[in-house]
Amino acid sequence: MPEYLGYLLVDYSFLVLSVAQRFILFSAAGLLLVLLIARTFRLHPHRMAFIWLLYLVWLIPASAPLMPSLPQGWLAHMGLQDFSLSDPCAALPIERLGNTILPFAPFFNTKVTLFLLWFAIASFLLLRLALKRWEFVRLIHRACTLTTTDLQSLLLAQRAAYGLTRNVRLVSSDEYPAPFTIGFWRPVIFLPQTMLNQLDRSTLMVVLAHELAHIKRRDDLYILLQHIFGAIFFFNPLIRYADRQLSESREMCCDHMAVNQCRIPPRDYGHALLRVVEYFRQPALVAAPVAGFLSRDIHVRIRSLVQLPGKRKSWLPIALTLLGLTGVSTVFGGINQTPAHITEMQQARAALVHLQPVSPLPDGVLISGVDILRPMGCFMPHRDQYHSGIDLQPLGGSAPVVAFVDGRVISVTTLPAYVGKLVRIKHAGGFVSAYARLDEVWVRKGDQIRAGQPFASVGATPRTDHLHFEVTRDQAVVDPTFLLR
């Protein structure tokens, strides 16, 4: 059971690291496309916010990987086949294994170590996010409900202007210095007591209008999801840039909604923004997991109010963005849904006969053959249901392992869980052979090797008591059983 769990850890570490690599590459390509769209069109903040949100959402299926691929023939015809990312779901189980780096921890290869490091940091960031969120919830519970007639009448008037039917509660205290909104279904607006004492009614009206815009858009939920997304993909600086752009676009959207719905003159709204900045003098809510009023680039928000860009109802930039992102992920990173198959024995013999193959373990006994009970995919709940090679047991203990045809060594790997070493050899005609559970290896990466040349040994320990031998050709499994006849 521990060995099985260790193999699962290795498999899923390989998958997570592959997804992370795809995520970084797609985030760069998608970001260039979004910046090109933003540069070409003079977009309204509502459209720009939607495009940034579309970009972040697109990264999930594109990197997962869940996007279907164009037919391989089409890609080859367009000359794009060499630029496509590798399909992690097509990697055979033996290809997912990597070098172990800790002798006393047999399953800790490089990929597992990186996976566990990512998991630890992401868990810490998510826990910190949950604690921050809980602090704001407790702050709301400790705050006093505002019942002043002036503020309640102002709140009712602005709720009617937005068409909000949900009840909105106003609270205040001196425990936090900036206004914010929290709550998905029962929204609460927090106003600092010092702000109520020092700012005039027109400024408070702007603050309330902005926070009600967040409630109308249900931004508290989206902001929380955005913070969770950022915590999981903390390793990518491009996501932090996109996250900031989305946050700024969201604040500008709320500014425009407040101006339009509550009929506040844009210049008056801008003056109120400046008064709040002068009152507060630092962006406390920039990294907070709640919908606030302040942001880093106040001058950009004011300029957006005075110089309203673009038409809000133009769908062309969104359509171009969606088409471009889908094209990028489909052409360069799509997943070939055709499951791996076993090459017929007659076809394998015909393709290999001119290479004069030999048995990799001349005196070995076949104890297990190629057996694929289900199509291989990204998730393998049970490794034994996908046995893509044959197992040969030596007679009389340790025995030499030979190359089955001429080739070049492309990798020498120390396998996890004390199951020996792995050697992979590339041959003519697109064939690749793999030899696992080896005791000693006498070749290095890049060495040329001849058919029948001994290069390793097997059978010296209980965990290396047999040779696992695989042959593949263009991601198709070749059944090498005919070599034994």
Short mmCIF file of C-alpha atoms in Angstrom, two decimals:
data_model
loop_
_atom_site.label_atom_id
_atom_site.label_comp_id
_atom_site.label_asym_id
_atom_site.label_seq_id
_atom_site.Cartn_x
_atom_site.Cartn_y
_atom_site.Cartn_z
CA MET A 1 0.00 0.00 0.00
CA PRO A 2 2.75 2.61 0.76
CA GLU A 3 4.39 1.79 -2.59
CA TYR A 4 1.06 2.25 -4.40
CA LEU A 5 0.48 5.62 -2.69
CA GLY A 6 4.04 6.61 -3.55
CA TYR A 7 3.47 5.85 -7.21
CA LEU A 8 0.28 7.92 -7.13
CA LEU A 9 2.27 10.80 -5.63
CA VAL A 10 4.82 10.52 -8.44
CA ASP A 11 2.10 10.36 -11.11
CA TYR A 12 0.15 13.35 -9.88
CA SER A 13 3.31 15.35 -9.22
CA PHE A 14 4.23 14.86 -12.87
CA LEU A 15 0.76 15.98 -13.93
CA VAL A 16 0.72 19.07 -11.67
CA LEU A 17 4.19 20.17 -12.82
CA SER A 18 3.17 19.68 -16.45
CA VAL A 19 0.08 21.80 -15.90
CA ALA A 20 2.21 24.48 -14.20
CA GLN A 21 4.54 24.62 -17.21
CA ARG A 22 1.60 24.95 -19.58
CA PHE A 23 0.04 27.56 -17.31
CA ILE A 24 3.12 29.79 -17.43
CA LEU A 25 3.44 29.56 -21.22
CA PHE A 26 -0.26 30.15 -21.86
CA SER A 27 -0.41 33.03 -19.40
CA ALA A 28 2.36 34.78 -21.37
CA ALA A 29 0.75 34.14 -24.76
CA GLY A 30 -2.72 35.12 -23.55
CA LEU A 31 -1.42 38.26 -21.84
CA LEU A 32 0.18 39.45 -25.08
CA LEU A 33 -3.13 38.95 -26.86
CA VAL A 34 -5.11 40.85 -24.19
CA LEU A 35 -2.63 43.73 -24.22
CA LEU A 36 -2.87 43.87 -28.02
CA ILE A 37 -6.67 44.05 -27.82
CA ALA A 38 -6.50 46.77 -25.15
CA ARG A 39 -4.00 48.71 -27.24
CA THR A 40 -6.06 48.44 -30.43
CA PHE A 41 -9.46 49.34 -28.98
CA ARG A 42 -10.36 52.19 -26.65
CA LEU A 43 -12.36 50.07 -24.27
CA HIS A 44 -14.93 50.97 -21.66
CA PRO A 45 -13.95 49.76 -18.14
CA HIS A 46 -16.85 47.28 -18.17
CA ARG A 47 -15.49 45.63 -21.32
CA MET A 48 -11.89 45.72 -20.10
CA ALA A 49 -12.83 44.09 -16.80
CA PHE A 50 -14.72 41.36 -18.66
CA ILE A 51 -11.73 40.69 -20.94
CA TRP A 52 -9.35 40.37 -17.98
CA LEU A 53 -11.81 38.01 -16.28
CA LEU A 54 -12.14 36.00 -19.51
CA TYR A 55 -8.35 35.71 -19.70
CA LEU A 56 -8.04 34.36 -16.14
CA VAL A 57 -10.93 31.90 -16.58
CA TRP A 58 -9.52 30.69 -19.94
CA LEU A 59 -6.21 29.75 -18.31
CA ILE A 60 -7.87 26.97 -16.30
CA PRO A 61 -9.15 24.72 -19.14
CA ALA A 62 -6.23 25.66 -21.40
CA SER A 63 -3.64 24.54 -18.84
CA ALA A 64 -5.58 21.74 -17.12
CA PRO A 65 -5.45 20.41 -19.98
CA LEU A 66 -9.06 20.24 -21.19
CA MET A 67 -9.00 21.95 -24.61
CA PRO A 68 -9.33 19.54 -27.58
CA SER A 69 -6.58 19.53 -30.19
CA LEU A 70 -6.80 20.13 -33.91
CA PRO A 71 -6.19 16.97 -35.96
CA GLN A 72 -2.48 16.21 -36.13
CA GLY A 73 -2.64 16.18 -39.93
CA TRP A 74 -3.89 19.77 -39.96
CA LEU A 75 -1.11 20.90 -37.64
CA ALA A 76 1.51 19.15 -39.78
CA HIS A 77 0.08 20.75 -42.94
CA MET A 78 0.30 24.21 -41.34
CA GLY A 79 3.82 23.54 -40.04
CA LEU A 80 2.74 23.99 -36.41
CA GLN A 81 3.19 20.46 -35.13
CA ASP A 82 6.70 21.14 -33.78
CA PHE A 83 5.42 24.17 -31.84
CA SER A 84 2.69 22.30 -29.98
CA LEU A 85 3.20 21.65 -26.28
CA SER A 86 3.63 18.08 -25.14
CA ASP A 87 0.52 16.28 -24.01
CA PRO A 88 0.98 15.24 -20.35
CA CYS A 89 -1.98 12.89 -20.62
CA ALA A 90 -0.21 10.93 -23.36
CA ALA A 91 2.87 10.24 -21.24
CA LEU A 92 3.20 6.56 -20.40
CA PRO A 93 3.43 5.61 -16.70
CA ILE A 94 7.14 4.91 -17.02
CA GLU A 95 7.73 8.37 -18.53
CA ARG A 96 6.24 10.02 -15.45
CA LEU A 97 8.98 8.74 -13.18
CA GLY A 98 11.99 10.91 -12.38
CA ASN A 99 15.32 10.74 -10.57
CA THR A 100 15.09 10.27 -6.83
CA ILE A 101 17.04 12.95 -4.93
CA LEU A 102 16.85 11.67 -1.34
CA PRO A 103 18.14 8.11 -0.75
CA PHE A 104 16.25 7.84 2.54
CA ALA A 105 12.98 9.03 0.93
CA PRO A 106 12.56 6.81 -2.14
CA PHE A 107 9.58 8.62 -3.68
CA PHE A 108 11.10 12.12 -3.40
CA ASN A 109 12.18 12.83 -6.94
CA THR A 110 12.52 16.35 -8.32
CA LYS A 111 8.91 16.62 -9.47
CA VAL A 112 7.52 15.33 -6.16
CA THR A 113 9.68 17.80 -4.23
CA LEU A 114 8.48 20.74 -6.34
CA PHE A 115 4.89 19.53 -6.03
CA LEU A 116 5.09 19.29 -2.25
CA LEU A 117 6.76 22.72 -2.08
CA TRP A 118 3.96 24.23 -4.19
CA PHE A 119 1.34 22.48 -2.07
CA ALA A 120 2.86 23.77 1.18
CA ILE A 121 3.11 27.40 -0.01
CA ALA A 122 -0.33 27.39 -1.62
CA SER A 123 -1.85 25.88 1.54
CA PHE A 124 -0.18 28.55 3.66
CA LEU A 125 -1.47 31.34 1.40
CA LEU A 126 -4.99 29.90 1.37
CA LEU A 127 -4.95 29.57 5.17
CA ARG A 128 -3.75 33.17 5.50
CA LEU A 129 -6.51 34.26 3.14
CA ALA A 130 -9.11 32.43 5.22
CA LEU A 131 -7.82 34.04 8.42
CA LYS A 132 -7.89 37.50 6.84
CA ARG A 133 -11.42 36.93 5.67
CA TRP A 134 -12.42 35.74 9.13
CA GLU A 135 -10.94 38.90 10.66
CA PHE A 136 -13.21 41.04 8.51
CA VAL A 137 -16.22 38.91 9.41
CA ARG A 138 -15.46 39.28 13.13
CA LEU A 139 -14.96 43.02 12.62
CA ILE A 140 -18.45 43.29 11.14
CA HIS A 141 -19.94 41.40 14.10
CA ARG A 142 -18.23 43.74 16.59
CA ALA A 143 -19.18 46.92 14.72
CA CYS A 144 -22.22 49.02 15.62
CA THR A 145 -25.16 49.30 13.24
CA LEU A 146 -25.70 52.83 11.91
CA THR A 147 -29.26 54.01 12.41
CA THR A 148 -28.93 57.74 11.71
CA THR A 149 -31.83 59.00 9.64
CA ASP A 150 -29.65 60.91 7.17
CA LEU A 151 -27.47 57.91 6.23
CA GLN A 152 -30.40 55.48 6.14
CA SER A 153 -32.41 57.75 3.83
CA LEU A 154 -29.35 58.17 1.59
CA LEU A 155 -28.86 54.40 1.53
CA LEU A 156 -32.52 53.77 0.62
CA ALA A 157 -32.41 56.31 -2.20
CA GLN A 158 -29.27 54.79 -3.72
CA ARG A 159 -30.59 51.25 -3.35
CA ALA A 160 -33.65 52.32 -5.34
CA ALA A 161 -31.40 53.90 -7.97
CA TYR A 162 -29.51 50.60 -8.38
CA GLY A 163 -32.67 48.49 -8.21
CA LEU A 164 -31.32 46.49 -5.27
CA THR A 165 -33.90 44.36 -3.48
CA ARG A 166 -31.49 42.80 -0.99
CA ASN A 167 -31.27 44.36 2.43
CA VAL A 168 -27.99 46.23 3.00
CA ARG A 169 -26.77 46.93 6.52
CA LEU A 170 -24.56 49.88 7.49
CA VAL A 171 -22.07 49.38 10.34
CA SER A 172 -19.26 51.46 11.81
CA SER A 173 -16.35 51.28 14.24
CA ASP A 174 -12.83 52.61 14.77
CA GLU A 175 -11.13 49.22 14.38
CA TYR A 176 -10.45 49.63 10.65
CA PRO A 177 -9.64 52.91 8.91
CA ALA A 178 -11.14 52.38 5.40
CA PRO A 179 -14.60 51.56 4.00
CA PHE A 180 -15.38 48.15 2.53
CA THR A 181 -18.24 45.80 1.65
CA ILE A 182 -18.54 42.14 2.62
CA GLY A 183 -21.23 39.47 2.24
CA PHE A 184 -22.59 37.47 -0.69
CA TRP A 185 -26.25 37.20 0.28
CA ARG A 186 -26.43 39.58 3.25
CA PRO A 187 -24.15 42.45 2.26
CA VAL A 188 -22.79 44.82 4.86
CA ILE A 189 -21.14 48.18 4.24
CA PHE A 190 -18.50 49.19 6.79
CA LEU A 191 -17.74 52.89 7.33
CA PRO A 192 -14.99 54.01 9.75
CA GLN A 193 -16.27 56.21 12.55
CA THR A 194 -13.52 58.79 11.97
CA MET A 195 -14.56 59.06 8.32
CA LEU A 196 -18.15 59.76 9.35
CA ASN A 197 -16.93 62.52 11.66
CA GLN A 198 -14.47 64.19 9.27
CA LEU A 199 -15.97 63.91 5.76
CA ASP A 200 -18.99 65.81 4.49
CA ARG A 201 -22.29 64.38 3.24
CA SER A 202 -21.42 64.63 -0.48
CA THR A 203 -18.26 62.57 0.02
CA LEU A 204 -20.11 59.93 2.05
CA MET A 205 -22.71 59.78 -0.71
CA VAL A 206 -19.96 58.92 -3.22
CA VAL A 207 -18.54 56.24 -0.90
CA LEU A 208 -21.97 54.65 -0.43
CA ALA A 209 -22.69 54.77 -4.17
CA HIS A 210 -19.39 53.03 -4.93
CA GLU A 211 -19.91 50.30 -2.32
CA LEU A 212 -23.47 49.68 -3.53
CA ALA A 213 -22.07 49.23 -7.03
CA HIS A 214 -19.88 46.43 -5.63
CA ILE A 215 -22.99 44.86 -4.11
CA LYS A 216 -24.91 45.19 -7.38
CA ARG A 217 -22.10 43.43 -9.25
CA ARG A 218 -21.63 40.80 -6.48
CA ASP A 219 -17.94 41.71 -6.45
CA ASP A 220 -17.32 40.32 -2.97
CA LEU A 221 -17.69 36.78 -4.33
CA TYR A 222 -15.53 37.45 -7.37
CA ILE A 223 -12.84 39.15 -5.30
CA LEU A 224 -12.65 36.15 -2.97
CA LEU A 225 -12.36 33.77 -5.94
CA GLN A 226 -9.72 36.05 -7.42
CA HIS A 227 -7.66 35.86 -4.22
CA ILE A 228 -8.01 32.06 -4.15
CA PHE A 229 -6.84 31.91 -7.77
CA GLY A 230 -3.85 34.10 -6.93
CA ALA A 231 -2.93 31.94 -3.93
CA ILE A 232 -2.96 28.73 -6.00
CA PHE A 233 -0.94 30.22 -8.86
CA PHE A 234 1.36 32.35 -6.71
CA PHE A 235 4.41 31.24 -8.71
CA ASN A 236 3.39 33.17 -11.83
CA PRO A 237 4.13 36.94 -11.77
CA LEU A 238 1.99 37.49 -14.87
CA ILE A 239 -1.07 36.46 -12.88
CA ARG A 240 -0.32 39.12 -10.28
CA TYR A 241 -0.17 41.70 -13.08
CA ALA A 242 -3.48 40.51 -14.54
CA ASP A 243 -4.99 40.41 -11.06
CA ARG A 244 -4.04 44.06 -10.51
CA GLN A 245 -5.43 45.09 -13.89
CA LEU A 246 -8.71 43.30 -13.18
CA SER A 247 -8.97 44.98 -9.76
CA GLU A 248 -8.37 48.44 -11.24
CA SER A 249 -10.92 47.80 -14.01
CA ARG A 250 -13.43 46.64 -11.40
CA GLU A 251 -13.04 49.84 -9.38
CA MET A 252 -13.49 51.94 -12.52
CA CYS A 253 -16.63 49.95 -13.37
CA CYS A 254 -18.06 50.77 -9.94
CA ASP A 255 -17.11 54.44 -10.39
CA HIS A 256 -19.00 54.60 -13.68
CA MET A 257 -21.99 52.75 -12.24
CA ALA A 258 -22.14 55.18 -9.31
CA VAL A 259 -21.96 58.19 -11.61
CA ASN A 260 -24.62 56.85 -13.98
CA GLN A 261 -27.06 55.21 -11.55
CA CYS A 262 -26.92 57.78 -8.76
CA ARG A 263 -26.56 60.74 -11.17
CA ILE A 264 -23.43 62.13 -9.53
CA PRO A 265 -21.48 64.62 -11.70
CA PRO A 266 -18.13 63.05 -12.69
CA ARG A 267 -16.10 66.01 -11.44
CA ASP A 268 -17.85 65.94 -8.07
CA TYR A 269 -17.16 62.21 -7.87
CA GLY A 270 -13.48 62.80 -8.68
CA HIS A 271 -13.21 65.51 -6.01
CA ALA A 272 -14.74 63.13 -3.49
CA LEU A 273 -12.14 60.49 -4.43
CA LEU A 274 -9.36 62.99 -3.77
CA ARG A 275 -10.87 63.98 -0.42
CA VAL A 276 -10.98 60.33 0.66
CA VAL A 277 -7.36 59.84 -0.43
CA GLU A 278 -6.31 62.95 1.53
CA TYR A 279 -8.19 61.65 4.55
CA PHE A 280 -6.67 58.18 4.39
CA ARG A 281 -3.29 58.68 2.59
CA GLN A 282 -2.53 54.97 2.01
CA PRO A 283 -4.21 52.07 0.12
CA ALA A 284 -5.12 49.76 2.99
CA LEU A 285 -7.52 47.59 1.03
CA VAL A 286 -5.34 46.79 -1.96
CA ALA A 287 -4.55 43.24 -0.75
CA ALA A 288 -7.66 42.71 1.38
CA PRO A 289 -10.11 39.93 0.34
CA VAL A 290 -13.12 42.29 0.42
CA ALA A 291 -14.60 44.91 -1.91
CA GLY A 292 -13.23 48.31 -0.95
CA PHE A 293 -13.23 51.91 -2.13
CA LEU A 294 -9.55 52.79 -2.49
CA SER A 295 -7.02 51.51 -5.03
CA ARG A 296 -3.46 52.17 -6.12
CA ASP A 297 -4.14 54.30 -9.20
CA ILE A 298 -6.67 56.93 -8.12
CA HIS A 299 -5.53 59.29 -10.89
CA VAL A 300 -6.40 56.63 -13.52
CA ARG A 301 -9.91 56.33 -12.08
CA ILE A 302 -10.41 60.08 -12.12
CA ARG A 303 -9.15 60.36 -15.70
CA SER A 304 -11.50 57.54 -16.72
CA LEU A 305 -14.45 59.48 -15.27
CA VAL A 306 -13.58 62.70 -17.06
CA GLN A 307 -12.58 61.08 -20.37
CA LEU A 308 -15.05 58.22 -20.84
CA PRO A 309 -13.49 55.74 -23.32
CA GLY A 310 -15.21 53.67 -25.94
CA LYS A 311 -18.71 52.30 -26.23
CA ARG A 312 -19.86 49.95 -23.53
CA LYS A 313 -22.02 47.90 -25.93
CA SER A 314 -19.21 47.00 -28.37
CA TRP A 315 -18.78 43.22 -28.36
CA LEU A 316 -16.12 43.03 -31.09
CA PRO A 317 -13.09 43.18 -28.71
CA ILE A 318 -14.58 40.43 -26.53
CA ALA A 319 -15.30 38.25 -29.57
CA LEU A 320 -11.76 38.74 -30.88
CA THR A 321 -10.30 37.96 -27.45
CA LEU A 322 -12.34 34.78 -27.10
CA LEU A 323 -11.47 33.67 -30.63
CA GLY A 324 -7.76 34.41 -30.13
CA LEU A 325 -7.49 32.65 -26.75
CA THR A 326 -9.32 29.59 -28.05
CA GLY A 327 -7.08 29.48 -31.10
CA VAL A 328 -3.90 29.70 -29.01
CA SER A 329 -4.92 26.89 -26.65
CA THR A 330 -6.28 24.64 -29.41
CA VAL A 331 -3.39 24.96 -31.85
CA PHE A 332 -0.44 25.04 -29.47
CA GLY A 333 -1.70 23.15 -26.43
CA GLY A 334 -4.70 21.05 -27.35
CA ILE A 335 -4.97 17.52 -26.06
CA ASN A 336 -5.20 14.68 -28.52
CA GLN A 337 -8.22 12.72 -27.31
CA THR A 338 -7.24 9.58 -29.27
CA PRO A 339 -6.25 7.00 -26.63
CA ALA A 340 -2.94 5.19 -26.88
CA HIS A 341 -3.27 1.84 -28.64
CA ILE A 342 -1.32 -1.37 -29.03
CA THR A 343 0.39 -1.90 -32.38
CA GLU A 344 -0.59 -5.24 -33.86
CA MET A 345 2.08 -7.90 -33.50
CA GLN A 346 2.33 -8.50 -37.26
CA GLN A 347 2.80 -4.78 -37.88
CA ALA A 348 5.43 -4.55 -35.14
CA ARG A 349 7.34 -7.53 -36.57
CA ALA A 350 7.21 -6.09 -40.09
CA ALA A 351 8.46 -2.68 -38.89
CA LEU A 352 11.32 -4.14 -36.82
CA VAL A 353 12.48 -7.03 -39.01
CA HIS A 354 15.09 -4.94 -40.87
CA LEU A 355 16.54 -3.78 -37.52
CA GLN A 356 17.22 -7.41 -36.52
CA PRO A 357 15.78 -7.22 -32.96
CA VAL A 358 16.83 -9.55 -30.17
CA SER A 359 15.36 -10.36 -26.78
CA PRO A 360 16.49 -7.88 -24.08
CA LEU A 361 16.87 -10.75 -21.60
CA PRO A 362 17.93 -13.79 -23.66
CA ASP A 363 17.31 -16.36 -20.92
CA GLY A 364 14.34 -14.58 -19.36
CA VAL A 365 10.90 -16.03 -18.73
CA LEU A 366 7.80 -14.05 -19.59
CA ILE A 367 5.75 -13.46 -16.42
CA SER A 368 3.49 -10.59 -17.56
CA GLY A 369 2.50 -9.19 -20.95
CA VAL A 370 1.06 -5.98 -22.34
CA ASP A 371 -2.36 -5.41 -20.79
CA ILE A 372 -4.36 -2.18 -21.20
CA LEU A 373 -7.74 -2.47 -19.50
CA ARG A 374 -8.77 1.17 -20.04
CA PRO A 375 -7.65 4.07 -22.24
CA MET A 376 -4.79 5.94 -20.68
CA GLY A 377 -5.49 9.50 -19.55
CA CYS A 378 -4.33 12.15 -17.13
CA PHE A 379 -5.63 10.32 -14.07
CA MET A 380 -4.62 6.76 -13.27
CA PRO A 381 -6.46 5.47 -10.20
CA HIS A 382 -4.74 2.11 -10.54
CA ARG A 383 -1.40 1.73 -12.34
CA ASP A 384 -1.80 -2.01 -12.85
CA GLN A 385 -4.74 -1.38 -15.18
CA TYR A 386 -2.29 0.08 -17.71
CA HIS A 387 0.66 -2.26 -18.22
CA SER A 388 2.30 -0.99 -21.39
CA GLY A 389 5.20 -3.45 -21.49
CA ILE A 390 6.26 -7.00 -20.68
CA ASP A 391 7.98 -8.40 -17.59
CA LEU A 392 10.83 -10.88 -17.99
CA GLN A 393 12.30 -12.82 -15.06
CA PRO A 394 15.93 -14.03 -15.24
CA LEU A 395 16.84 -17.59 -14.42
CA GLY A 396 19.29 -18.07 -11.59
CA GLY A 397 19.59 -14.59 -10.12
CA SER A 398 21.41 -11.66 -11.68
CA ALA A 399 21.59 -11.55 -15.48
CA PRO A 400 22.76 -9.05 -18.13
CA VAL A 401 20.27 -6.90 -20.06
CA VAL A 402 21.02 -6.18 -23.72
CA ALA A 403 19.74 -3.63 -26.23
CA PHE A 404 17.07 -5.16 -28.44
CA VAL A 405 18.19 -3.10 -31.52
CA ASP A 406 20.84 -0.48 -32.30
CA GLY A 407 20.20 2.93 -30.76
CA ARG A 408 21.28 5.88 -28.64
CA VAL A 409 20.73 6.18 -24.88
CA ILE A 410 18.46 9.17 -24.21
CA SER A 411 18.06 8.89 -20.43
CA VAL A 412 19.35 7.03 -17.38
CA THR A 413 17.07 7.45 -14.36
CA THR A 414 17.19 6.25 -10.76
CA LEU A 415 13.63 5.20 -10.02
CA PRO A 416 11.83 5.89 -6.73
CA ALA A 417 10.93 3.30 -4.10
CA TYR A 418 14.17 1.31 -4.45
CA VAL A 419 12.97 -0.27 -7.72
CA GLY A 420 16.26 0.19 -9.49
CA LYS A 421 17.13 2.23 -12.54
CA LEU A 422 15.50 3.03 -15.86
CA VAL A 423 17.24 3.31 -19.24
CA ARG A 424 15.51 4.61 -22.37
CA ILE A 425 17.02 4.11 -25.83
CA LYS A 426 15.97 5.75 -29.10
CA HIS A 427 16.13 3.66 -32.26
CA ALA A 428 15.67 4.14 -35.99
CA GLY A 429 12.12 4.32 -37.36
CA GLY A 430 10.75 6.30 -34.41
CA PHE A 431 11.04 3.42 -31.93
CA VAL A 432 11.90 4.02 -28.26
CA SER A 433 12.63 1.20 -25.81
CA ALA A 434 12.56 1.41 -22.02
CA TYR A 435 14.23 -0.96 -19.54
CA ALA A 436 13.12 -0.64 -15.89
CA ARG A 437 14.02 -2.27 -12.54
CA LEU A 438 17.72 -2.45 -13.37
CA ASP A 439 20.41 -3.09 -10.74
CA GLU A 440 23.49 -1.64 -12.43
CA VAL A 441 23.79 0.45 -15.56
CA TRP A 442 27.03 0.62 -17.59
CA VAL A 443 26.08 3.31 -20.11
CA ARG A 444 25.42 7.03 -19.95
CA LYS A 445 23.09 9.41 -21.73
CA GLY A 446 24.20 9.94 -25.32
CA ASP A 447 26.08 6.62 -25.68
CA GLN A 448 25.59 4.65 -28.88
CA ILE A 449 24.69 1.02 -28.31
CA ARG A 450 24.51 -2.03 -30.57
CA ALA A 451 21.86 -4.75 -30.71
CA GLY A 452 22.70 -7.51 -28.24
CA GLN A 453 25.22 -5.34 -26.35
CA PRO A 454 24.95 -5.74 -22.56
CA PHE A 455 24.45 -2.41 -20.82
CA ALA A 456 22.83 -3.27 -17.46
CA SER A 457 21.99 -6.08 -15.05
CA VAL A 458 18.81 -7.22 -13.35
CA GLY A 459 17.74 -9.75 -10.71
CA ALA A 460 20.05 -8.98 -7.79
CA THR A 461 17.38 -7.81 -5.30
CA PRO A 462 13.72 -8.69 -4.59
CA ARG A 463 12.58 -5.34 -6.04
CA THR A 464 14.65 -5.83 -9.20
CA ASP A 465 13.80 -9.50 -9.63
CA HIS A 466 12.45 -8.93 -13.15
CA LEU A 467 12.97 -6.66 -16.16
CA HIS A 468 10.14 -4.38 -17.25
CA PHE A 469 10.56 -3.82 -21.00
CA GLU A 470 8.56 -1.39 -23.16
CA VAL A 471 8.67 -0.41 -26.82
CA THR A 472 6.77 2.55 -28.25
CA ARG A 473 6.52 4.15 -31.67
CA ASP A 474 4.98 7.62 -32.04
CA GLN A 475 3.09 7.25 -28.71
CA ALA A 476 1.73 3.85 -29.76
CA VAL A 477 2.56 0.87 -27.55
CA VAL A 478 4.33 -1.95 -29.40
CA ASP A 479 3.85 -5.45 -28.02
CA PRO A 480 7.37 -6.95 -28.00
CA THR A 481 6.24 -10.47 -27.11
CA PHE A 482 7.20 -11.72 -30.60
CA LEU A 483 10.88 -11.25 -29.65
CA LEU A 484 10.59 -14.27 -27.37
CA ARG A 485 9.45 -16.63 -30.13
#
